[in-house]
């Protein structure tokens, strides 16, 4: 297969005449893939007994005849109105504990047996009906699983989940530290779902352990819905490939757990209108890391979105560059939401390949069809190509949840921006990054000269032992404030922070200052003392670690702020505060130099440079996300550009949003 090009198509809204026109325009744009049937349950099933697949049959036939690949939705993420009326329990109860009425989408309770039964029956029929349809390349289960339900069914299922996890109520009490605030339970039936009625304020966890377990339970519940559909499909079609569209750094679903159940990861990429390009690159890398394999870019907007505060147009050339960025970081598809723009409902202002004007001489249609033709020409050259990171960043959904639910020490501390800051520093140095889970094996860690685990709040299982062994054997580890804080139940490690990471970091600390946004401390690095730092300031007591930066103000002026500990053959860095950009860059330079990482391109350049490998060939993706033309680094001159057919010379300049795909 080539790089899949096309996207969500919802033809149910139009007539035969429009379909025919669409098919012509798809041909003109080199569309080879459509995602169908993502939200059609209400049309496919009229009541308890009556199903009607005739329209879908016709659509599938039409696209199969045209030689399109089909990504087949299961339509189960929005329950129909009739089913909601007949069985209100299929709908969710929100955080306030209020049962929702029919409306919106993603509205099903994941633990409603009635929902599961009806969804299963629909998927059974879809799988049996289309099992011989060779045009179907993937099954797209549900859509963007997320959100929480606090209904009685979920509450009951939560108790079962807890019983399975803890065995006895005593074990649960101990794990949850319930002796505090009179929270002791004597029976599993006393446990309630931590809705607003029970636990208080949105976003804050008064009973942090229960809230954390509820979040895990919720992720597992939705995953169980995914798995149930997948199993039905695979029973009918053993070689079916199943996926669902993930949402990048979505906090509420533990995607490392999800990815284990998916044949291929796919995700929806909708960067905010001011999102730095390195943030999008990071999220692609995270999605690739989930299975350590290429993924599908399932959705992106051709131009304007509709749900941001300000829906800016994509600039000329931007969607092309954005699409190549996704391929550069591991995607084997460039798919869009959607093929034809809706005329009603809440997405009427979301852009599409074919806009309301219905014309093929629009800017967006032209740009997309040029991209489609280019990808067709590329063929399968890069499909399946792998990526080799030199640095690995630990991304841990448990730490993400627990950290952001915690009350204190600072409301400004957010997980993803902390990860991004380190990622961005490596990105600017053209160091390829892989994302790995916190339970990555010792062997996985050993493959990287540099491993970073910023704000690894929760440390459980073998993680501390593996990270310690990794450093002992020569690795360079970077961690820092709010790491090594709690066990798997959000219970703080005693004996000094950072708990089980104390030994490898060669330090301990007792106090952590949290500064308001308008306050900072002076910071001195390498004899230069006009830097600043903020957010958090750990009061570090080194027990062997060398001091790399010291506070220059506050009552702790003169004490350690950033340290490095030589341990065994390796070293462990500890960032006890958030240095300003200049200090941060200086420290990161030292981290990188000491780690033995060799950036593939050593010359300073503002271009994004990424490499994928296949069959002994290297594919260099060179992208210009700045607003000025940029010279192409010497190291890449002389290589042929697969997109223009030209050889890059010493004086090649890449314009803004310019793309080179160099083969080596
Ligand atoms: C999501 C959904 C799509 C569509 C787009 C629009 O990713 O999966 O159905 O609503 O957003 O941005
Ligand atoms: Zn529920």
XYZ file of C-alpha atoms and ligand atoms in Angstrom:
677
model
C 0.000 0.000 0.000
C 1.018 3.585 -0.630
C 0.645 6.341 1.920
C -3.117 6.429 2.448
C -4.609 9.702 1.234
C -8.194 10.799 1.803
C -10.262 10.751 4.978
C -13.661 10.837 6.671
C -16.539 10.865 4.251
C -20.139 11.173 5.365
C -22.150 10.742 2.144
C -25.369 10.022 4.068
C -26.028 13.764 3.952
C -26.222 14.009 0.162
C -27.881 12.801 -2.995
C -26.763 10.516 -5.781
C -25.889 13.535 -7.886
C -23.506 14.848 -5.239
C -21.926 11.412 -4.755
C -21.169 11.218 -8.453
C -19.579 14.619 -8.422
C -17.591 13.695 -5.309
C -16.232 10.585 -6.993
C -14.950 12.707 -9.874
C -13.361 15.165 -7.535
C -11.769 12.381 -5.480
C -10.160 11.093 -8.653
C -8.902 14.561 -9.497
C -7.395 14.874 -6.021
C -5.809 11.375 -6.038
C -7.889 10.330 -3.033
C -7.362 6.614 -2.514
C -8.888 6.078 0.944
C -12.198 6.905 2.604
C -13.228 6.409 6.204
C -16.896 5.483 6.205
C -19.635 4.794 8.699
C -18.122 6.459 11.750
C -21.391 7.963 12.986
C -24.265 6.208 11.238
C -25.917 4.014 13.883
C -29.122 6.050 13.852
C -29.433 5.461 10.110
C -28.417 1.810 10.163
C -30.883 0.771 12.838
C -34.386 2.108 13.134
C -35.582 0.194 16.152
C -34.926 -2.954 18.145
C -35.438 -5.287 15.150
C -35.002 -3.306 11.971
C -31.630 -2.724 10.413
C -31.085 -1.163 7.028
C -27.680 -1.515 5.409
C -28.783 -0.718 1.866
C -27.284 2.784 1.758
C -24.011 1.589 3.265
C -23.907 -1.348 0.839
C -24.227 1.082 -2.015
C -21.536 3.407 -0.648
C -19.125 0.543 -0.043
C -19.759 -0.801 -3.550
C -19.175 2.608 -5.088
C -15.835 3.110 -3.379
C -14.668 -0.465 -3.879
C -15.445 -0.130 -7.575
C -13.385 3.052 -7.703
C -10.468 1.135 -6.225
C -10.524 3.053 -2.939
C -9.301 1.599 0.299
C -11.998 1.710 2.948
C -11.494 2.324 6.627
C -14.690 0.957 8.079
C -16.238 2.630 11.112
C -18.461 0.747 13.528
C -20.725 3.712 14.350
C -21.044 2.803 18.012
C -19.863 6.014 19.611
C -23.256 7.723 19.396
C -26.313 5.805 20.541
C -29.461 6.526 18.510
C -32.303 8.633 19.930
C -34.778 5.738 19.911
C -32.438 3.571 21.961
C -31.832 6.388 24.440
C -35.559 6.830 24.872
C -36.204 3.143 25.325
C -33.251 2.556 27.673
C -32.090 5.803 29.317
C -29.361 3.821 31.098
C -27.333 3.676 27.862
C -26.562 7.375 28.350
C -23.876 8.817 30.591
C -24.198 10.578 33.913
C -21.913 13.571 34.062
C -19.528 14.682 36.802
C -22.384 16.331 38.665
C -24.105 12.963 38.769
C -26.815 14.113 36.357
C -28.075 11.572 33.816
C -27.738 13.030 30.342
C -30.545 13.129 27.831
C -30.060 12.213 24.194
C -27.879 14.641 22.296
C -24.345 15.303 21.207
C -22.154 12.263 20.522
C -19.772 10.068 22.518
C -22.759 9.813 24.819
C -22.790 6.135 25.825
C -22.159 4.703 29.268
C -19.278 2.252 28.836
C -20.634 -0.009 31.575
C -24.223 -0.183 30.445
C -24.969 -3.845 29.612
C -27.774 -2.643 27.342
C -25.379 -0.389 25.400
C -22.870 -3.194 25.098
C -25.534 -5.612 23.865
C -26.872 -3.285 21.175
C -23.438 -2.106 20.080
C -22.277 -5.718 19.872
C -25.298 -6.709 17.795
C -24.617 -3.917 15.325
C -20.931 -4.726 15.004
C -21.750 -8.414 14.572
C -23.944 -7.567 11.603
C -21.389 -5.188 10.090
C -18.592 -7.733 10.362
C -20.685 -10.563 8.922
C -21.951 -8.375 6.102
C -18.633 -6.939 4.959
C -16.257 -9.733 5.835
C -15.499 -10.494 2.199
C -15.102 -6.874 1.180
C -11.475 -6.689 0.173
C -11.500 -2.897 -0.083
C -11.666 -2.664 3.717
C -8.109 -2.178 4.970
C -8.828 -1.227 8.583
C -11.717 -1.352 11.016
C -12.141 1.916 12.886
C -13.821 1.070 16.186
C -16.000 3.749 17.802
C -14.482 7.211 17.700
C -12.212 9.191 20.001
C -12.980 7.190 23.137
C -12.880 9.524 26.148
C -14.967 11.179 28.839
C -16.257 9.713 32.084
C -19.547 8.375 33.312
C -20.641 8.461 36.961
C -23.874 6.488 36.743
C -24.946 3.669 39.030
C -23.876 1.014 36.553
C -20.406 2.483 36.487
C -20.354 2.744 40.269
C -21.218 -0.946 40.567
C -18.684 -1.944 37.944
C -16.081 0.144 39.778
C -16.600 -1.929 42.928
C -16.073 -5.120 40.949
C -12.924 -3.650 39.392
C -11.639 -2.685 42.857
C -12.376 -6.099 44.320
C -10.374 -7.646 41.529
C -7.509 -5.239 42.058
C -7.264 -5.271 45.859
C -8.895 -8.544 46.903
C -9.867 -7.355 50.362
C -11.278 -4.155 51.761
C -8.357 -4.005 54.217
C -5.870 -4.004 51.359
C -7.826 -1.217 49.678
C -7.913 0.864 52.872
C -4.184 0.492 53.284
C -3.472 1.372 49.655
C -5.754 4.410 49.706
C -4.548 5.724 53.074
C -8.158 5.965 54.211
C -7.293 6.272 57.906
C -6.998 9.983 57.183
C -10.189 12.114 57.183
C -12.310 9.168 58.388
C -12.458 7.572 54.944
C -12.242 3.960 56.150
C -14.459 1.484 54.279
C -15.808 -1.741 55.784
C -17.541 -3.016 52.671
C -16.917 -2.549 48.949
C -20.544 -1.454 48.625
C -19.758 1.669 50.655
C -17.509 2.923 47.862
C -19.077 5.496 45.577
C -18.038 6.922 42.239
C -16.038 10.112 42.893
C -18.462 12.475 41.182
C -19.015 16.042 42.261
C -21.641 14.776 44.689
C -18.985 12.699 46.409
C -15.577 14.178 45.910
C -16.206 17.846 45.461
C -14.686 20.085 42.894
C -13.994 19.354 39.263
C -10.331 18.836 38.543
C -9.259 18.461 42.171
C -9.008 15.171 43.974
C -9.796 15.317 47.647
C -9.576 11.567 47.819
C -6.757 11.313 45.381
C -6.321 7.535 45.426
C -9.972 6.803 44.689
C -10.062 9.395 41.960
C -6.958 7.988 40.379
C -8.351 4.467 40.449
C -11.608 5.752 38.993
C -9.703 7.339 36.134
C -7.912 4.032 35.477
C -11.179 2.141 35.774
C -12.781 4.526 33.295
C -9.951 4.095 30.791
C -10.276 0.301 31.224
C -14.075 0.464 30.830
C -13.846 2.269 27.530
C -11.055 -0.026 26.448
C -13.333 -2.962 27.281
C -15.896 -1.513 24.829
C -13.175 -1.310 22.180
C -12.026 -4.860 22.899
C -15.545 -6.259 22.795
C -16.060 -4.844 19.295
C -12.627 -5.914 18.154
C -13.243 -9.476 19.307
C -16.542 -9.639 17.436
C -14.855 -8.378 14.259
C -11.931 -10.781 14.592
C -14.192 -13.759 15.231
C -15.774 -13.084 11.823
C -12.631 -11.829 10.073
C -9.516 -13.300 11.697
C -7.105 -11.140 9.714
C -9.008 -7.857 10.210
C -6.817 -4.938 11.317
C -8.444 -2.920 14.066
C -7.735 0.561 15.291
C -9.433 3.549 16.875
C -8.521 7.209 16.569
C -6.552 8.369 19.615
C -6.103 11.967 20.672
C -2.424 12.503 21.340
C -1.808 13.612 24.888
C -5.425 13.152 26.049
C -5.058 12.753 29.805
C -7.912 10.438 30.653
C -6.989 7.378 28.578
C -3.774 5.454 29.205
C -2.732 5.007 25.584
C 0.159 2.650 26.272
C -2.490 0.224 27.562
C -4.751 0.917 24.606
C -2.028 0.412 22.018
C -1.474 -3.176 23.188
C -4.977 -3.968 21.981
C -4.690 -2.173 18.645
C -3.235 -3.598 15.438
C -2.023 -0.158 14.455
C -2.130 3.174 16.271
C -4.069 5.957 14.596
C -4.638 9.482 15.829
C -6.285 12.833 15.153
C -3.964 15.798 14.873
C -5.533 19.210 15.466
C -2.824 21.605 16.637
C -4.008 24.794 18.322
C -3.589 27.943 16.281
C -0.464 28.979 18.127
C 0.907 25.558 18.935
C 4.653 25.348 18.343
C 5.536 22.875 15.592
C 7.716 20.990 18.018
C 4.600 20.210 20.047
C 2.977 18.568 17.033
C 6.216 16.717 16.291
C 6.308 15.553 19.903
C 2.776 14.200 19.770
C 3.527 12.277 16.575
C 6.581 10.791 18.267
C 4.479 9.855 21.287
C 1.934 8.127 19.056
C 4.726 6.266 17.266
C 6.149 5.280 20.629
C 2.936 3.608 21.777
C 3.723 0.551 19.679
C 7.195 1.574 18.603
C 5.890 1.384 15.045
C 4.524 3.510 12.204
C 1.003 4.827 12.727
C -1.861 6.357 10.763
C -2.648 10.043 10.806
C -6.391 9.406 10.849
C -7.632 12.999 10.885
C -6.402 16.527 10.415
C -8.143 19.662 9.153
C -7.515 20.616 5.507
C -7.569 24.236 6.633
C -9.907 25.842 9.163
C -11.156 24.071 12.254
C -14.373 25.081 13.953
C -13.982 24.348 17.634
C -10.952 26.434 18.529
C -11.457 29.914 19.957
C -10.061 31.418 16.759
C -10.083 29.229 13.703
C -7.295 30.625 11.607
C -6.861 29.496 8.009
C -3.902 27.353 7.198
C -1.422 29.403 5.197
C -0.569 28.447 1.602
C 1.770 25.451 1.812
C 1.073 24.840 5.481
C -1.064 21.736 5.113
C 1.562 20.179 2.862
C 4.299 20.834 5.397
C 2.085 19.607 8.230
C 1.328 16.418 6.323
C 4.996 15.709 5.636
C 5.776 16.373 9.268
C 3.434 13.551 10.215
C 5.113 11.217 7.709
C 8.520 12.315 8.954
C 7.596 11.265 12.484
C 6.151 7.897 11.528
C 2.796 8.197 9.781
C 1.919 5.984 6.840
C -1.273 7.924 6.097
C -2.370 11.477 5.403
C -6.074 11.513 6.135
C -8.426 14.398 6.718
C -11.623 15.271 8.431
C -13.439 15.507 6.109
C -13.968 14.964 2.383
C -17.045 17.139 1.883
C -18.002 19.978 4.191
C -21.244 19.534 6.144
C -24.010 22.051 5.575
C -25.622 21.692 8.987
C -24.855 20.770 12.549
C -21.938 21.890 14.622
C -19.255 21.131 12.045
C -20.605 23.246 9.213
C -17.627 25.587 9.568
C -14.984 22.861 9.704
C -13.009 22.821 6.439
C -13.082 19.948 3.974
C -11.456 18.828 0.730
C -14.663 19.846 -1.031
C -16.010 23.034 0.502
C -19.526 24.488 0.508
C -18.777 26.018 -2.884
C -18.434 22.505 -4.292
C -15.696 23.725 -6.657
C -12.371 22.240 -7.571
C -10.718 25.599 -8.254
C -10.517 26.554 -4.579
C -7.190 27.114 -2.867
C -7.682 24.215 -0.471
C -8.764 21.748 -3.162
C -5.791 22.714 -5.299
C -3.320 22.345 -2.448
C -4.740 19.012 -1.362
C -4.871 17.579 -4.868
C -1.276 18.633 -5.501
C -0.332 16.863 -2.275
C -2.347 13.803 -3.280
C -0.544 13.621 -6.634
C 2.829 13.981 -4.932
C 2.113 11.201 -2.445
C 0.935 8.970 -5.270
C 4.221 9.574 -7.034
C 6.119 8.687 -3.835
C 4.340 5.352 -3.796
C 5.322 3.051 -0.955
C 8.906 4.266 -0.626
C 8.568 5.423 2.969
C 5.722 3.155 4.058
C 6.717 1.043 7.017
C 10.032 2.865 7.419
C 11.354 2.903 10.966
C 12.761 5.624 13.186
C 15.646 5.295 15.585
C 15.647 7.665 18.534
C 18.864 8.606 20.278
C 17.101 9.928 23.324
C 14.059 8.459 25.030
C 11.490 10.363 27.061
C 9.344 8.499 29.548
C 5.674 9.426 29.152
C 3.606 8.096 32.024
C -0.170 8.464 32.031
C -0.355 7.571 35.723
C 2.012 10.396 36.618
C 0.101 12.704 34.274
C -3.223 11.973 35.987
C -1.929 11.926 39.545
C 0.174 15.060 39.173
C -2.628 17.122 37.685
C -5.219 15.867 40.157
C -3.027 16.598 43.146
C -3.932 19.553 45.287
C -0.621 21.415 45.572
C 2.134 22.406 45.283
C 1.424 24.706 42.309
C -1.642 25.078 40.124
C 0.621 26.059 37.227
C 2.393 22.718 37.117
C 1.139 20.789 34.089
C 2.496 17.480 32.861
C 2.621 17.903 29.077
C 4.340 21.324 29.036
C 7.057 19.873 31.279
C 7.626 17.001 28.859
C 7.459 19.361 25.904
C 10.154 21.675 27.271
C 12.729 18.897 27.241
C 11.436 17.523 23.952
C 11.682 20.947 22.346
C 15.265 21.342 23.541
C 16.190 18.076 21.822
C 14.108 18.932 18.751
C 16.010 22.179 18.300
C 19.224 20.151 18.418
C 17.863 17.683 15.811
C 18.155 14.791 18.224
C 15.610 12.099 17.363
C 13.416 11.192 20.331
C 11.443 8.049 21.115
C 8.754 7.942 23.766
C 8.749 4.968 26.113
C 6.470 3.897 28.980
C 7.518 4.025 32.632
C 7.641 0.232 32.724
C 10.139 0.077 29.845
C 12.490 -2.861 30.373
C 16.158 -2.506 31.258
C 16.991 -3.624 27.702
C 14.829 -0.905 26.180
C 16.518 1.737 28.321
C 19.982 0.430 27.521
C 19.468 1.178 23.817
C 19.555 4.946 24.476
C 22.533 7.053 25.529
C 20.067 9.536 27.048
C 16.819 8.897 28.943
C 14.670 11.705 30.319
C 11.868 11.350 32.822
C 10.722 14.825 33.808
C 8.015 14.987 36.504
C 7.919 11.211 36.851
C 5.675 11.740 39.859
C 4.657 8.136 40.294
C 7.309 5.446 40.480
C 6.155 1.861 40.740
C 7.139 -1.691 39.851
C 10.680 -2.067 38.542
C 10.953 1.499 37.272
C 13.360 2.827 39.904
C 15.508 -0.312 39.776
C 15.643 -0.188 35.979
C 16.514 3.513 35.854
C 19.183 3.037 38.513
C 20.715 0.066 36.683
C 20.575 2.042 33.443
C 22.741 4.794 34.934
C 25.068 2.353 36.670
C 25.746 0.755 33.291
C 26.633 4.051 31.654
C 23.406 5.812 30.726
C 22.625 9.473 31.226
C 19.377 10.085 33.069
C 17.546 13.387 33.444
C 14.850 13.879 36.046
C 13.854 16.602 38.474
C 11.209 18.197 40.625
C 8.060 16.260 41.494
C 9.671 12.986 40.384
C 9.864 9.859 42.536
C 7.134 11.217 44.758
C 4.445 8.582 45.073
C 3.761 4.877 44.712
C 1.084 3.473 42.403
C -1.660 4.545 44.803
C -0.503 8.119 45.129
C 1.012 7.446 48.538
C 4.086 9.543 49.165
C 7.433 7.809 49.661
C 8.901 8.660 53.041
C 12.558 9.216 53.839
C 13.048 12.251 51.613
C 12.243 13.079 48.002
C 12.744 11.864 45.270
C 11.932 8.573 47.019
C 13.332 5.579 45.148
C 15.357 7.856 42.844
C 17.387 9.321 45.754
C 20.280 6.930 45.399
C 20.823 7.336 41.682
C 20.414 11.116 41.915
C 22.788 11.374 44.882
C 20.638 13.809 46.825
C 17.588 14.194 49.012
C 15.224 16.993 49.791
C 12.555 17.869 52.260
C 11.150 21.187 51.043
C 9.951 22.536 47.735
C 9.098 26.187 47.220
C 6.258 26.976 44.780
C 6.518 30.477 43.314
C 3.646 32.601 42.009
C 3.950 33.348 38.271
C 5.264 36.863 38.864
C 8.059 35.693 41.176
C 11.396 34.169 40.318
C 14.733 33.368 41.946
C 18.140 34.237 40.656
C 20.117 31.336 39.304
C 23.820 31.002 38.704
C 25.200 28.511 36.215
C 28.898 28.035 35.472
C 29.915 31.216 37.276
C 27.375 33.367 35.454
C 24.785 34.586 37.916
C 22.239 36.611 35.978
C 19.913 33.768 35.105
C 16.552 33.209 36.748
C 14.325 30.277 37.604
C 10.764 29.787 38.785
C 7.686 27.587 39.203
C 9.224 25.228 41.766
C 12.454 25.419 43.748
C 13.603 22.205 45.404
C 15.795 22.692 48.455
C 18.338 20.038 47.538
C 20.789 18.364 49.928
C 23.431 16.683 47.753
C 24.819 13.410 49.115
C 27.326 12.961 46.306
C 25.827 14.900 43.427
C 27.847 17.741 41.923
C 26.130 21.147 41.869
C 25.606 22.551 38.361
C 23.401 25.523 39.215
C 22.741 27.378 42.457
C 19.966 29.661 43.617
C 21.059 33.285 43.820
C 18.179 34.644 45.854
C 15.589 33.552 48.398
C 16.498 32.280 51.860
C 18.051 29.249 50.132
C 20.431 31.380 48.026
C 23.710 29.591 47.477
C 22.212 26.083 47.615
C 21.911 23.543 44.812
C 19.238 23.985 42.156
C 20.461 21.633 39.403
C 22.833 18.726 40.020
C 24.514 15.800 38.316
C 25.499 12.616 40.068
C 28.186 10.325 38.675
C 26.894 6.896 39.481
C 28.540 3.697 38.271
C 29.500 4.281 34.649
C 26.806 6.898 34.069
C 25.285 10.057 35.426
C 21.955 11.303 36.695
C 20.902 14.930 36.290
C 18.376 16.480 38.636
C 16.605 19.712 37.700
C 15.274 21.011 41.013
C 13.790 24.096 39.403
C 12.616 25.496 36.090
C 15.506 27.559 34.698
C 14.860 30.413 32.265
C 15.426 29.640 28.591
C 19.048 30.754 28.454
C 20.055 28.772 31.548
C 18.027 25.797 30.393
C 19.778 25.739 27.004
C 23.166 25.944 28.598
C 22.397 23.071 30.940
C 20.846 20.951 28.194
C 23.980 21.469 26.073
C 25.996 20.013 28.888
C 23.596 17.116 29.368
C 23.751 16.269 25.667
C 27.521 16.573 25.406
C 28.061 14.367 28.426
C 25.636 11.726 27.219
C 27.422 10.789 24.028
C 24.391 11.568 21.863
C 25.507 12.438 18.334
C 23.009 14.718 16.597
C 22.831 13.584 12.954
C 23.210 17.177 11.804
C 25.767 19.171 13.722
C 25.471 22.532 11.959
C 23.135 25.037 13.559
C 19.926 25.219 11.521
C 16.360 26.257 12.229
C 14.976 23.570 9.933
C 13.207 20.519 11.269
C 15.224 17.457 10.300
C 13.972 13.917 10.794
C 15.062 10.570 9.439
C 13.218 7.326 8.664
C 14.925 4.184 7.433
C 13.837 1.363 5.175
C 15.655 -1.363 3.246
C 19.047 0.126 3.984
C 17.979 3.565 2.777
C 17.623 6.719 4.769
C 14.874 9.243 4.126
C 15.607 12.730 5.434
C 12.610 14.986 5.916
C 13.676 18.613 5.960
C 10.957 21.115 6.835
C 10.923 24.851 7.213
C 8.464 25.986 9.877
C 10.025 29.434 10.199
C 8.855 32.539 8.366
C 12.172 33.051 6.496
C 13.995 31.003 3.838
C 16.624 28.780 5.471
C 19.805 27.289 3.998
C 19.939 23.503 3.854
C 22.768 22.095 6.021
C 25.984 21.088 4.238
C 25.703 17.585 5.632
C 22.651 16.986 3.447
C 23.909 18.526 0.230
C 24.327 16.261 -2.774
C 21.313 14.124 -1.938
C 18.386 13.836 -4.371
C 15.037 15.315 -3.303
C 12.320 12.803 -4.108
C 9.683 15.532 -4.344
C 11.330 17.884 -6.834
C 13.725 15.440 -8.465
C 16.550 17.926 -7.869
C 19.853 17.374 -6.107
C 20.296 19.577 -3.049
C 23.268 21.824 -3.556
C 25.420 23.856 -1.202
C 23.266 26.906 -1.799
C 19.830 25.362 -1.612
C 17.447 27.591 0.334
C 14.222 26.196 1.676
C 11.308 28.680 1.650
C 8.797 28.893 4.546
C 6.727 25.683 4.634
C 9.196 24.199 2.159
C 9.733 20.446 2.264
C 12.604 18.266 1.089
C 12.527 14.499 1.169
C 16.095 13.419 0.620
C 17.040 9.853 -0.116
C 20.347 8.546 1.104
C -12.695 14.795 15.802
C -13.697 13.765 15.356
C -14.286 14.066 14.013
C -14.531 15.529 13.841
C -13.266 16.302 14.055
C -13.428 17.782 13.794
O -11.402 14.441 15.606
O -13.212 12.456 15.372
O -15.468 13.311 13.907
O -15.506 15.944 14.735
O -12.866 16.108 15.386
O -12.413 18.554 14.282
Zn -22.088 4.785 33.428
